[in-house]
Short mmCIF file of C-alpha atoms and ligand atoms in Angstrom, two decimals:
data_model
loop_
_atom_site.label_atom_id
_atom_site.label_comp_id
_atom_site.label_asym_id
_atom_site.label_seq_id
_atom_site.Cartn_x
_atom_site.Cartn_y
_atom_site.Cartn_z
CA MET C 274 -0.06 -0.03 -0.02
CA ARG C 275 1.03 3.56 -0.59
CA PRO C 276 2.36 4.99 2.44
CA SER C 277 0.27 8.14 3.43
CA ALA C 278 0.66 10.93 6.03
CA CYS C 279 -1.33 14.11 6.87
CA TYR C 280 1.47 16.53 7.49
CA ILE C 281 0.94 19.33 9.61
CA THR C 282 3.10 22.47 9.67
CA ALA C 283 2.94 26.34 10.43
CA GLU C 284 5.68 27.38 7.67
CA PHE C 285 6.03 25.87 3.87
CA ALA C 286 8.99 27.52 1.74
CA PRO C 287 9.16 29.25 -0.25
CA TYR C 288 5.35 30.51 0.14
CA VAL C 289 5.60 30.87 3.94
CA LYS C 290 8.97 30.93 5.54
CA VAL C 291 10.26 32.84 8.91
CA GLY C 292 13.02 30.41 9.42
CA GLY C 293 14.45 26.43 8.84
CA LEU C 294 11.04 25.19 9.46
CA GLY C 295 9.94 26.42 6.34
CA ASP C 296 12.89 25.16 4.46
CA VAL C 297 12.58 22.19 6.12
CA SER C 298 8.78 21.15 5.90
CA ALA C 299 8.55 21.81 2.18
CA ALA C 300 12.04 20.01 1.37
CA LEU C 301 10.75 16.80 3.23
CA ALA C 302 7.30 16.66 2.08
CA GLY C 303 8.53 17.39 -1.64
CA ILE C 304 11.09 14.18 -1.46
CA LEU C 305 8.60 11.99 0.20
CA HIS C 306 6.03 13.15 -2.41
CA GLY C 307 8.47 12.38 -4.71
CA ARG C 308 9.32 8.63 -3.32
CA GLY C 309 5.24 7.85 -3.94
CA HIS C 310 4.31 8.96 -0.54
CA ASP C 311 0.45 10.46 -0.51
CA ILE C 312 1.50 13.00 1.66
CA ARG C 313 -1.18 16.12 2.33
CA PRO C 314 0.55 19.03 3.84
CA PHE C 315 -2.00 21.38 6.03
CA LEU C 316 -0.84 24.82 6.66
CA PRO C 317 -2.86 28.24 7.02
CA LEU C 318 -3.92 30.56 4.31
CA TYR C 319 -2.27 33.78 6.11
CA ASP C 320 -2.36 36.69 4.44
CA ASP C 321 0.75 37.27 4.04
CA LEU C 322 1.66 33.76 2.32
CA ASP C 323 3.13 34.34 -1.28
CA ARG C 324 0.93 32.76 -4.03
CA LYS C 325 3.34 33.18 -6.31
CA GLY C 326 3.88 29.58 -8.01
CA LEU C 327 0.64 28.07 -6.54
CA ALA C 328 -2.59 27.48 -8.31
CA ILE C 329 -5.27 27.51 -6.14
CA GLU C 330 -8.68 25.97 -6.31
CA PRO C 331 -11.52 25.15 -4.08
CA ILE C 332 -12.18 21.24 -2.50
CA ALA C 333 -15.67 20.99 -2.78
CA PRO C 334 -16.40 18.46 0.56
CA LEU C 335 -14.03 21.24 2.39
CA ALA C 336 -16.18 24.55 1.44
CA ASP C 337 -17.29 26.63 4.23
CA LEU C 338 -17.42 24.75 7.46
CA GLU C 339 -17.17 25.42 10.79
CA ILE C 340 -15.13 24.62 13.76
CA ALA C 341 -16.19 24.83 17.25
CA MET C 342 -13.19 24.68 20.12
CA GLY C 343 -15.08 25.45 23.59
CA PRO C 344 -16.58 28.59 23.22
CA HIS C 345 -14.65 30.06 20.11
CA ARG C 346 -16.41 28.94 16.65
CA TYR C 347 -14.92 29.35 13.46
CA ARG C 348 -15.93 29.30 9.69
CA TYR C 349 -13.32 28.21 7.18
CA SER C 350 -12.93 26.67 3.84
CA VAL C 351 -9.71 24.14 2.95
CA LEU C 352 -8.12 25.16 -0.24
CA ARG C 353 -5.93 23.18 -2.71
CA GLY C 354 -2.88 25.04 -3.63
CA ARG C 355 -1.38 22.97 -7.02
CA GLN C 356 2.37 23.72 -6.77
CA GLN C 357 3.31 24.94 -10.40
CA HIS C 358 6.84 23.41 -10.09
CA GLY C 359 5.95 19.88 -8.88
CA GLY C 360 5.35 18.49 -5.21
CA PRO C 361 2.60 17.37 -3.23
CA ASP C 362 -0.57 19.35 -3.46
CA LEU C 363 -1.21 21.83 -0.44
CA TYR C 364 -4.42 22.26 1.68
CA LEU C 365 -4.43 25.71 2.70
CA VAL C 366 -6.93 26.66 5.46
CA ASP C 367 -8.83 29.71 4.66
CA CYS C 368 -10.06 30.82 7.51
CA PRO C 369 -10.06 35.05 7.90
CA ALA C 370 -10.82 35.54 11.58
CA LEU C 371 -7.64 33.12 12.68
CA TYR C 372 -5.37 34.06 9.30
CA GLY C 373 -6.48 37.34 7.71
CA ARG C 374 -4.12 39.13 9.48
CA LYS C 375 0.18 40.92 8.79
CA GLY C 376 2.56 38.77 9.85
CA ILE C 377 2.91 34.50 10.55
CA TYR C 378 3.34 34.90 14.05
CA GLY C 379 2.20 37.19 16.75
CA ASN C 380 1.31 37.95 20.22
CA ALA C 381 -2.14 38.28 20.27
CA ALA C 382 -4.43 36.39 22.81
CA ASP C 383 -5.34 33.97 20.27
CA GLU C 384 -2.41 32.42 18.81
CA HIS C 385 -2.50 29.35 20.15
CA LEU C 386 -6.12 29.12 18.55
CA ARG C 387 -4.64 29.87 15.19
CA PHE C 388 -2.62 26.77 15.38
CA LEU C 389 -4.85 24.43 17.23
CA ALA C 390 -7.44 24.73 14.84
CA LEU C 391 -5.42 24.39 12.05
CA THR C 392 -4.29 20.79 13.62
CA ARG C 393 -8.26 20.02 14.26
CA ILE C 394 -9.22 21.33 10.90
CA ALA C 395 -6.53 18.96 9.28
CA LEU C 396 -7.83 15.79 10.99
CA GLU C 397 -11.40 16.71 10.16
CA SER C 398 -10.36 17.40 6.61
CA CYS C 399 -8.98 13.85 6.74
CA GLN C 400 -12.34 12.84 7.94
CA ARG C 401 -14.60 14.44 5.39
CA LEU C 402 -12.47 13.36 2.27
CA GLY C 403 -12.27 9.98 3.79
CA PHE C 404 -8.20 9.56 3.85
CA ALA C 405 -7.24 7.62 6.29
CA PRO C 406 -3.24 8.69 7.19
CA ARG C 407 -1.09 5.84 8.32
CA ILE C 408 0.89 8.78 9.69
CA VAL C 409 0.00 12.42 10.95
CA HIS C 410 3.20 14.28 11.22
CA CYS C 411 3.43 17.19 13.21
CA HIS C 412 5.91 20.04 13.79
CA ASP C 413 7.32 21.98 16.94
CA TRP C 414 4.30 23.31 19.62
CA HIS C 415 2.03 24.38 16.98
CA THR C 416 0.52 21.26 15.81
CA ALA C 417 1.77 18.97 18.86
CA LEU C 418 -1.74 18.39 20.41
CA ALA C 419 -2.82 16.52 17.19
CA PRO C 420 -1.61 12.62 19.22
CA LEU C 421 -3.90 13.81 21.87
CA TYR C 422 -6.77 14.43 19.91
CA LEU C 423 -6.67 11.51 18.04
CA ARG C 424 -6.29 9.15 21.04
CA THR C 425 -9.35 11.29 22.75
CA ILE C 426 -11.98 13.56 20.90
CA TYR C 427 -11.21 11.27 17.36
CA ALA C 428 -10.59 8.34 19.05
CA TRP C 429 -14.51 6.92 17.66
CA ASP C 430 -13.50 6.99 14.40
CA ARG C 431 -12.50 3.71 12.76
CA LEU C 432 -10.62 5.89 10.09
CA PHE C 433 -7.74 6.77 12.31
CA GLU C 434 -7.57 2.99 13.38
CA HIS C 435 -4.37 2.59 11.68
CA THR C 436 -2.89 6.16 12.04
CA ARG C 437 0.15 6.73 13.88
CA THR C 438 1.76 9.79 15.34
CA VAL C 439 5.48 11.44 14.52
CA LEU C 440 6.46 14.49 16.29
CA THR C 441 9.30 16.32 14.89
CA ILE C 442 10.78 19.25 17.37
CA HIS C 443 12.50 21.88 15.34
CA ASN C 444 13.09 23.83 18.48
CA LEU C 445 12.20 23.20 22.14
CA GLY C 446 12.82 26.78 23.10
CA TYR C 447 8.98 27.05 21.78
CA GLN C 448 6.62 25.22 23.47
CA GLY C 449 3.39 27.02 23.71
CA VAL C 450 2.90 27.33 26.93
CA LEU C 451 -0.88 28.70 27.99
CA PRO C 452 -2.70 29.81 31.50
CA TRP C 453 -4.40 26.73 32.77
CA ASP C 454 -7.93 28.92 32.50
CA TRP C 455 -7.82 29.11 28.56
CA VAL C 456 -7.97 25.13 28.66
CA GLU C 457 -11.60 25.25 27.75
CA GLY C 458 -10.83 26.46 24.46
CA LEU C 459 -8.21 23.90 23.29
CA GLY C 460 -11.32 21.95 22.43
CA LEU C 461 -10.68 18.80 24.21
CA GLY C 462 -13.74 18.81 26.30
CA ASP C 463 -13.75 16.24 28.73
CA ALA C 464 -10.43 14.81 27.25
CA ALA C 465 -9.04 18.05 29.29
CA ARG C 466 -8.17 15.69 32.17
CA GLU C 467 -5.49 13.81 30.17
CA LEU C 468 -3.77 16.88 30.20
CA ASP C 469 -0.16 16.86 32.18
CA ALA C 470 -1.28 16.73 36.20
CA GLY C 471 2.40 18.68 36.96
CA GLU C 472 1.95 21.44 34.81
CA ARG C 473 -1.69 21.87 35.83
CA ALA C 474 -0.58 22.18 39.40
CA GLU C 475 1.30 25.28 37.94
CA GLY C 476 -1.50 26.51 36.58
CA ARG C 477 0.03 26.20 32.77
CA VAL C 478 -0.82 23.80 29.86
CA ASN C 479 2.10 22.99 27.86
CA LEU C 480 1.38 21.91 24.07
CA LEU C 481 4.79 20.54 23.40
CA ARG C 482 4.97 18.60 26.46
CA GLU C 483 1.74 16.92 25.22
CA GLY C 484 2.94 16.27 22.03
CA LEU C 485 5.71 14.47 23.44
CA LYS C 486 3.75 12.64 25.86
CA HIS C 487 1.41 11.37 23.55
CA ALA C 488 3.09 11.00 19.82
CA ASP C 489 4.04 7.44 18.86
CA SER C 490 7.25 8.73 17.70
CA VAL C 491 9.31 11.71 18.60
CA ASN C 492 12.53 12.94 16.66
CA THR C 493 14.51 16.38 16.33
CA VAL C 494 16.27 17.47 13.72
CA SER C 495 20.46 16.30 14.59
CA PRO C 496 21.56 13.83 16.15
CA GLY C 497 23.45 16.16 18.59
CA TYR C 498 20.32 17.99 19.47
CA ALA C 499 18.71 14.80 19.92
CA ARG C 500 21.07 13.77 23.01
CA GLU C 501 21.34 17.30 24.25
CA ILE C 502 17.67 17.92 24.80
CA CYS C 503 17.72 14.72 27.22
CA THR C 504 19.77 16.81 29.50
CA PRO C 505 18.90 19.18 32.05
CA ALA C 506 21.08 21.79 30.31
CA LEU C 507 19.20 22.17 27.02
CA GLY C 508 16.05 19.94 27.70
CA MET C 509 14.38 23.47 28.66
CA GLY C 510 12.12 21.75 31.43
CA LEU C 511 11.15 18.75 28.99
CA ASP C 512 14.23 16.73 29.20
CA ALA C 513 12.42 14.36 32.01
CA VAL C 514 9.80 13.50 29.53
CA LEU C 515 11.90 13.02 26.74
CA ARG C 516 14.16 10.79 28.66
CA GLY C 517 11.21 8.88 30.24
CA ARG C 518 9.62 7.86 26.69
CA HIS C 519 9.59 4.11 25.95
CA ASP C 520 11.70 4.97 22.87
CA SER C 521 14.70 7.03 22.60
CA VAL C 522 14.51 10.33 20.77
CA SER C 523 16.14 10.23 17.37
CA GLY C 524 18.07 12.94 15.52
CA ILE C 525 17.75 13.04 11.95
CA LEU C 526 19.94 15.78 10.33
CA ASN C 527 18.45 18.39 8.05
CA GLY C 528 19.28 18.13 4.39
CA VAL C 529 19.85 21.09 1.87
CA ASP C 530 17.63 21.80 -1.08
CA HIS C 531 20.06 21.42 -4.05
CA GLU C 532 18.11 23.09 -6.22
CA ALA C 533 17.24 26.25 -4.11
CA TRP C 534 20.87 26.07 -3.04
CA ASP C 535 23.45 25.67 -5.89
CA PRO C 536 26.44 28.13 -6.63
CA ALA C 537 26.42 26.35 -9.80
CA THR C 538 22.98 27.34 -10.78
CA ASP C 539 21.63 29.49 -8.19
CA PRO C 540 18.93 31.53 -10.05
CA MET C 541 19.29 34.32 -7.64
CA LEU C 542 22.97 35.23 -8.26
CA PRO C 543 24.40 37.29 -10.86
CA ALA C 544 27.85 34.74 -11.39
CA HIS C 545 28.06 31.18 -10.70
CA PHE C 546 30.99 28.78 -9.17
CA GLU C 547 32.16 25.65 -8.49
CA ALA C 548 34.59 23.54 -6.34
CA GLY C 549 36.68 23.62 -9.88
CA ASP C 550 36.81 27.37 -10.48
CA LEU C 551 35.99 29.70 -7.84
CA SER C 552 36.00 32.74 -9.84
CA GLY C 553 32.92 33.10 -9.89
CA LYS C 554 33.11 33.35 -6.26
CA ALA C 555 35.74 36.50 -6.36
CA ARG C 556 32.74 38.00 -8.69
CA MET C 557 30.55 37.49 -6.34
CA ARG C 558 32.16 38.68 -3.66
CA THR C 559 32.83 41.98 -5.38
CA ALA C 560 28.97 42.33 -6.53
CA LEU C 561 28.02 41.82 -2.90
CA ALA C 562 30.65 44.47 -1.29
CA ASP C 563 29.22 47.12 -3.89
CA ARG C 564 25.62 46.33 -3.25
CA LEU C 565 26.02 46.92 0.72
CA GLY C 566 28.67 49.61 -0.19
CA LEU C 567 31.32 47.78 1.69
CA ASP C 568 35.30 48.49 0.59
CA ALA C 569 36.07 44.85 0.55
CA PRO C 570 40.10 44.40 0.18
CA ALA C 571 40.87 41.01 -0.99
CA GLY C 572 43.17 40.00 1.84
CA THR C 573 40.49 41.21 4.50
CA PRO C 574 37.85 38.32 5.17
CA LEU C 575 34.42 39.65 4.52
CA VAL C 576 32.31 37.92 7.28
CA GLY C 577 28.96 37.06 6.58
CA MET C 578 25.50 36.67 8.96
CA VAL C 579 21.91 35.71 7.92
CA SER C 580 19.66 35.19 10.96
CA ARG C 581 16.50 35.72 12.84
CA LEU C 582 18.40 37.77 15.90
CA ASN C 583 17.60 36.75 19.16
CA TRP C 584 18.94 35.15 22.12
CA GLN C 585 19.09 31.40 20.79
CA LYS C 586 21.81 32.64 18.05
CA GLY C 587 23.83 34.10 20.47
CA ILE C 588 24.36 37.76 18.87
CA ASP C 589 24.96 39.34 22.53
CA LEU C 590 28.14 36.93 22.18
CA THR C 591 29.71 39.38 19.54
CA GLU C 592 28.69 42.40 21.05
CA SER C 593 32.03 43.27 22.49
CA VAL C 594 34.01 41.35 19.57
CA LEU C 595 33.01 42.82 16.33
CA PRO C 596 33.79 46.44 17.22
CA THR C 597 37.24 45.36 18.30
CA LEU C 598 38.01 43.89 14.84
CA LEU C 599 36.01 46.44 12.71
CA GLY C 600 38.02 49.18 14.54
CA ARG C 601 41.42 47.39 13.54
CA GLY C 602 40.34 46.76 9.85
CA THR C 603 40.80 42.83 10.17
CA ILE C 604 37.21 42.19 9.21
CA ARG C 605 34.69 43.02 7.03
CA LEU C 606 30.77 42.51 7.90
CA ALA C 607 27.80 41.83 5.98
CA VAL C 608 24.63 41.21 8.25
CA LEU C 609 21.09 40.39 7.33
CA GLY C 610 18.46 39.54 9.77
CA ASN C 611 15.48 41.13 12.00
CA GLY C 612 14.28 40.29 15.34
CA GLU C 613 14.44 41.68 18.80
CA ALA C 614 15.52 45.44 18.94
CA ARG C 615 18.76 45.53 20.84
CA TYR C 616 20.49 43.12 18.60
CA GLU C 617 18.94 45.40 15.44
CA GLN C 618 20.22 48.33 17.85
CA PHE C 619 23.30 46.69 17.80
CA PHE C 620 24.26 46.35 14.35
CA ASP C 621 22.49 49.53 13.45
CA SER C 622 25.48 51.25 15.35
CA LEU C 623 28.07 48.88 14.00
CA ALA C 624 26.96 49.88 10.38
CA ARG C 625 27.19 54.04 11.60
CA ASP C 626 30.43 53.52 13.25
CA PHE C 627 32.35 51.57 10.81
CA PRO C 628 31.19 53.05 7.26
CA GLY C 629 32.43 50.74 4.42
CA ARG C 630 33.41 48.06 6.94
CA ALA C 631 30.04 46.74 8.20
CA SER C 632 26.52 46.88 6.64
CA PHE C 633 23.27 45.83 8.15
CA THR C 634 20.34 45.01 6.53
CA ARG C 635 17.12 44.64 8.79
CA GLY C 636 14.49 42.71 7.21
CA TYR C 637 14.03 39.67 5.44
CA SER C 638 15.75 38.94 2.28
CA GLU C 639 15.82 35.54 0.28
CA GLU C 640 17.49 36.83 -2.56
CA LEU C 641 20.28 38.93 -0.26
CA SER C 642 20.52 35.51 1.85
CA HIS C 643 21.75 34.02 -1.46
CA TRP C 644 24.28 36.85 -2.08
CA ILE C 645 25.73 37.04 1.45
CA GLU C 646 26.23 33.07 1.47
CA ALA C 647 27.73 33.23 -2.06
CA GLY C 648 29.87 36.21 -1.53
CA ALA C 649 31.09 36.05 1.79
CA ASP C 650 34.29 34.68 2.65
CA ALA C 651 33.35 33.25 6.03
CA PHE C 652 29.80 32.82 7.85
CA LEU C 653 29.49 33.36 11.87
CA MET C 654 26.98 31.33 13.70
CA PRO C 655 27.46 31.96 17.16
CA SER C 656 24.45 30.19 18.51
CA ARG C 657 23.84 29.28 22.24
CA TYR C 658 21.87 26.23 21.10
CA GLU C 659 21.07 25.37 17.48
CA PRO C 660 18.70 22.30 16.66
CA CYS C 661 19.98 21.93 13.41
CA GLY C 662 20.95 25.23 11.62
CA LEU C 663 20.77 25.44 7.91
CA ASN C 664 23.26 28.37 6.88
CA GLN C 665 26.18 26.51 7.98
CA MET C 666 25.29 24.04 5.31
CA TYR C 667 24.15 26.58 2.65
CA SER C 668 27.74 28.07 3.66
CA LEU C 669 29.86 24.72 3.05
CA ARG C 670 28.31 24.54 -0.44
CA TYR C 671 29.20 27.63 -1.41
CA GLY C 672 32.85 27.52 -0.25
CA THR C 673 32.22 30.23 2.59
CA VAL C 674 34.10 28.95 5.52
CA PRO C 675 31.87 28.35 8.86
CA ILE C 676 32.24 29.96 12.45
CA VAL C 677 30.01 28.00 14.49
CA ARG C 678 29.83 27.25 18.04
CA ARG C 679 30.05 23.53 19.10
CA THR C 680 26.35 22.57 19.71
CA GLY C 681 23.58 20.74 18.33
CA GLY C 682 23.53 20.33 14.56
CA LEU C 683 26.53 23.03 13.85
CA ALA C 684 28.56 20.39 15.63
CA ASP C 685 27.24 17.54 13.82
CA SER C 686 27.75 19.31 10.31
CA VAL C 687 31.05 21.67 10.75
CA GLU C 688 34.34 19.55 11.80
CA HIS C 689 36.85 22.08 12.97
CA PHE C 690 39.71 22.54 10.67
CA ASP C 691 42.92 20.91 11.06
CA PRO C 692 46.02 22.94 9.03
CA ALA C 693 48.59 20.58 9.19
CA SER C 694 46.82 17.70 8.09
CA GLY C 695 44.04 19.33 5.92
CA THR C 696 41.36 18.14 7.13
CA GLY C 697 37.98 19.59 8.75
CA THR C 698 35.55 22.19 6.96
CA GLY C 699 35.28 25.35 9.49
CA ILE C 700 35.91 26.87 12.58
CA VAL C 701 34.10 25.37 15.57
CA PHE C 702 34.49 26.74 19.28
CA ASN C 703 33.36 25.78 22.31
CA ASP C 704 32.15 28.15 25.02
CA PRO C 705 29.07 30.65 24.77
CA ASP C 706 31.42 33.53 25.22
CA PRO C 707 32.92 36.39 23.95
CA PRO C 708 36.77 35.47 24.47
CA ALA C 709 35.64 32.40 22.43
CA VAL C 710 34.10 34.25 19.46
CA ARG C 711 37.34 36.45 19.54
CA TRP C 712 39.32 32.97 19.26
CA ALA C 713 37.36 31.85 16.27
CA LEU C 714 37.81 35.02 14.43
CA ASP C 715 41.12 35.21 15.13
CA THR C 716 41.60 31.82 14.01
CA MET C 717 39.78 32.74 10.60
CA ILE C 718 41.93 35.89 10.15
CA ASP C 719 44.89 33.88 10.76
CA TRP C 720 44.16 30.87 8.19
CA PHE C 721 42.46 33.56 5.54
CA ARG C 722 46.33 34.80 5.26
CA SER C 723 47.26 31.46 4.14
CA PRO C 724 45.87 31.15 0.29
CA ALA C 725 46.58 27.55 0.33
CA ALA C 726 45.12 26.69 3.68
CA TRP C 727 42.28 28.41 3.14
CA ARG C 728 41.35 27.09 -0.43
CA ARG C 729 41.65 23.76 1.30
CA LEU C 730 39.14 24.52 3.67
CA GLN C 731 36.45 26.19 1.40
CA LEU C 732 36.99 22.59 -1.04
CA ASN C 733 36.86 20.65 1.68
CA GLY C 734 33.55 22.30 2.37
CA MET C 735 32.02 22.34 -1.13
CA GLN C 736 32.90 18.83 -1.19
CA GLN C 737 30.17 17.69 1.54
CA ASP C 738 27.19 15.73 0.73
CA PHE C 739 24.06 17.18 2.68
CA SER C 740 21.44 16.21 0.57
CA TRP C 741 18.06 15.36 1.22
CA GLU C 742 18.27 11.53 0.08
CA ARG C 743 19.97 10.40 3.39
CA SER C 744 17.44 12.35 5.70
CA ALA C 745 14.56 11.48 3.78
CA ASP C 746 15.69 7.60 4.13
CA ALA C 747 15.76 8.10 7.64
CA TYR C 748 12.43 9.77 8.33
CA GLU C 749 10.71 6.72 6.04
CA ALA C 750 12.49 4.52 8.14
CA LEU C 751 10.84 6.38 11.34
CA TYR C 752 7.61 6.14 9.39
CA ARG C 753 8.13 2.68 8.67
CA ARG C 754 8.85 1.54 12.34
CA THR C 755 6.42 3.97 13.47
CA ARG C 756 3.71 2.08 11.76
CA ARG C 757 4.74 -1.12 12.89
CA HIS C 758 5.52 -0.70 16.13
CA GLY C 759 3.65 2.38 17.17
CA GLY C 760 7.46 3.84 17.62
CA LYS C 761 8.69 1.43 20.19
CA SER C 762 11.71 -0.81 18.67
CA LYS C 763 11.23 -4.18 18.23
CA SER C 764 12.91 -5.27 21.64
CA GLY C 765 11.16 -2.32 23.64
P1 LIG Z 131 16.41 29.12 12.70
O1 LIG Z 131 15.19 28.15 12.03
O2 LIG Z 131 16.52 28.97 13.88
O3 LIG Z 131 15.89 30.56 12.25
P2 LIG Z 131 18.04 28.08 10.27
O4 LIG Z 131 19.62 28.14 10.14
O5 LIG Z 131 17.53 26.05 10.48
O6 LIG Z 131 17.71 28.80 11.57
O7 LIG Z 131 17.34 28.37 9.36
C1 LIG Z 131 17.22 29.89 8.93
C2 LIG Z 131 16.60 29.93 7.22
O8 LIG Z 131 15.73 31.47 7.21
C3 LIG Z 131 17.95 29.94 6.43
O9 LIG Z 131 17.23 29.29 5.24
C4 LIG Z 131 18.11 31.24 6.59
O10 LIG Z 131 18.85 31.49 5.21
C5 LIG Z 131 16.92 32.23 6.39
N1 LIG Z 131 16.46 33.14 7.28
C6 LIG Z 131 16.91 33.95 8.13
N2 LIG Z 131 16.64 35.10 8.64
C7 LIG Z 131 16.56 35.31 7.16
C8 LIG Z 131 16.77 36.91 6.80
N3 LIG Z 131 16.43 38.20 7.56
N4 LIG Z 131 16.17 36.62 5.34
C9 LIG Z 131 16.48 35.88 4.65
N5 LIG Z 131 16.70 34.57 5.14
C10 LIG Z 131 16.88 34.48 6.30
C1 LIG Z 132 14.67 25.62 13.99
C2 LIG Z 132 15.80 25.62 14.51
C3 LIG Z 132 17.03 25.40 13.45
C4 LIG Z 132 16.46 23.96 12.66
C5 LIG Z 132 15.23 24.24 11.72
C6 LIG Z 132 14.53 23.51 10.84
O1 LIG Z 132 14.20 26.54 13.78
O2 LIG Z 132 16.03 26.83 15.12
O3 LIG Z 132 18.44 24.96 13.94
O4 LIG Z 132 17.70 24.16 11.41
O5 LIG Z 132 14.05 24.60 12.97
O6 LIG Z 132 14.65 22.30 11.15
#
C-alpha cells in the first residue's frame, strides 16, 4: 500500500517561511512525495502567504465549514494549492478570523487557537475526504496536540484506527505554554483531564509537552540535539519527559535543498561557481560589497551573518568582539536579519560607526541571503543552541567557511579544520562567551592569510554531501517503524 501522511505545519517554503521550519517542511514533504508517498501538507492560508507558483482552487467537500473549540467558533474552507513547479498539493486552511492579519506569528491572545484550529481542521479534513493517513506528522508546538486529539476526541473514528503519530521537534525553545484557565478553548472537552497534571498544578498547559507524551514517535533535526535535549542543560524543562519515553528520541540531520542552494545554478545570483573554478565566487564577493557599500580589500575576510536576531543565536556574544575587529580593520561584515530591537540596534550602530566596513540590512530578503552566502568569505553562527541550523550547510556548499559554536546540528555538520593534516571544514568553538568568539574570528583571520590552507578549507566544505536523500531515508525508516511498532523498537 502507498504510504500516506497527513502533514501539519505552520511554515512551508517558499510560500511561507520565517526560519528553517519553512525550508525543512517543504523539502521533506517534497522528497517523500517524489518517493511515492501520498503526503498531504496542511498549513494556514495566511494573508502574507506568497501565492506565486501556486494554483489555488476549492475542494468541494471542504468548503464553508465550521470548527468549534469550546466557546470559539470559526468558519473556514480548505483550498487546494497546486504547486506549479511540482511537489505535493497543499491543503490551505482559509479562515480569515484566524489568519487574515499581518505577519505569520504574533502575540495576540488567540495565537494558540490559530494553530490548534489548524490541527483540528487537518484531522477533520481527513474525515471529510475519507483519507485514512497511516502517519500524522506534526512539527513543533503549533501542531503538537494532534496525537492527543487522535487519542481522545477522534478516537471513536475507525478511519484513524491504523493512524500513528510522529512529532518532529525543530526547536524546544518554543513550547506553546498557556494559562490553565484557557483550557476550555483547546477543544478537548472532557478529554482535558488527560492533560499533564504537573503543568496543571503550576497553572499551565504546555502544548509541546503534550505532544512529547502522546506522539508514537518523537524525533529532532540532528543527532547532537537529540542527545542534548535529554539533559537538563538544554532540555528546557522537558528533558525528563523526553528521557521517560519508551523509545529514544531520534536525531535526523536536515538536508539542503540542492535545487534552491546550488552555487553553479542559483537563479538569485548574477555569477556562478563550483569547486573547480571559484572565479565566480570572487565576482560575487565584489558584487556583494558594491551592493552593500563595503570596501572589501582582497586580503581582508568578509564575514556574513543571516539570522533571526535573538538570544538563541548568540548575537550578544559578538557585542564586545565585532567592534574591536572592525575598528582594527581586520574584517568586513555583512549582516542580514531581524528580531529583537537590542540586536537590531547593535548592528545599526556597527554600520553607523564603521561605514564601508560593516553593513546591516534589517528585514527579510531571500535574495540577499543567497548573495551573502555566495559572496562572503566566512559565515558566523555563534548560537547558544542550534537544533540543526541550515546556513552552515549552505555556507559549506558555497565555499564560505562556517564559524560555529560546538552545539546541536552545528557540531554535527562542521568539523574543525586542522591546517597540519588539511582535514576539516570550518572553525568550531566551544564556549558560549565572547573570548571564544574572539578566538574563532582570530583563527579565521589567521587562516585566511594563508591562501593554500584557505582553499583547502573551502574545497573540503564544498565536497560535503548534505542532500535530502539520506535524511529522507531516515524519515522513511522512522515512518515504517512507527507504523509497525507504534514507535517502539522491536525489543522495546
Ligand atoms: P532558524 O530556523 O532557527 O531560524 P535555520 O538556520 O535552520 O535557523 O534556518 C534559518 C533559515 O532562514 C535559513 O534558510 C536562513 O537563510 C533564513 N533566514 C533567516 N533570517 C533571514 C533573513 N533575515 N532574510 C532571509 N533569510 C533569512
Ligand atoms: C529551527 C531551529 C533550526 C533548524 C530549523 C529547521 O528553527 O532553530 O536549528 O534548522 O528549525 O529544522
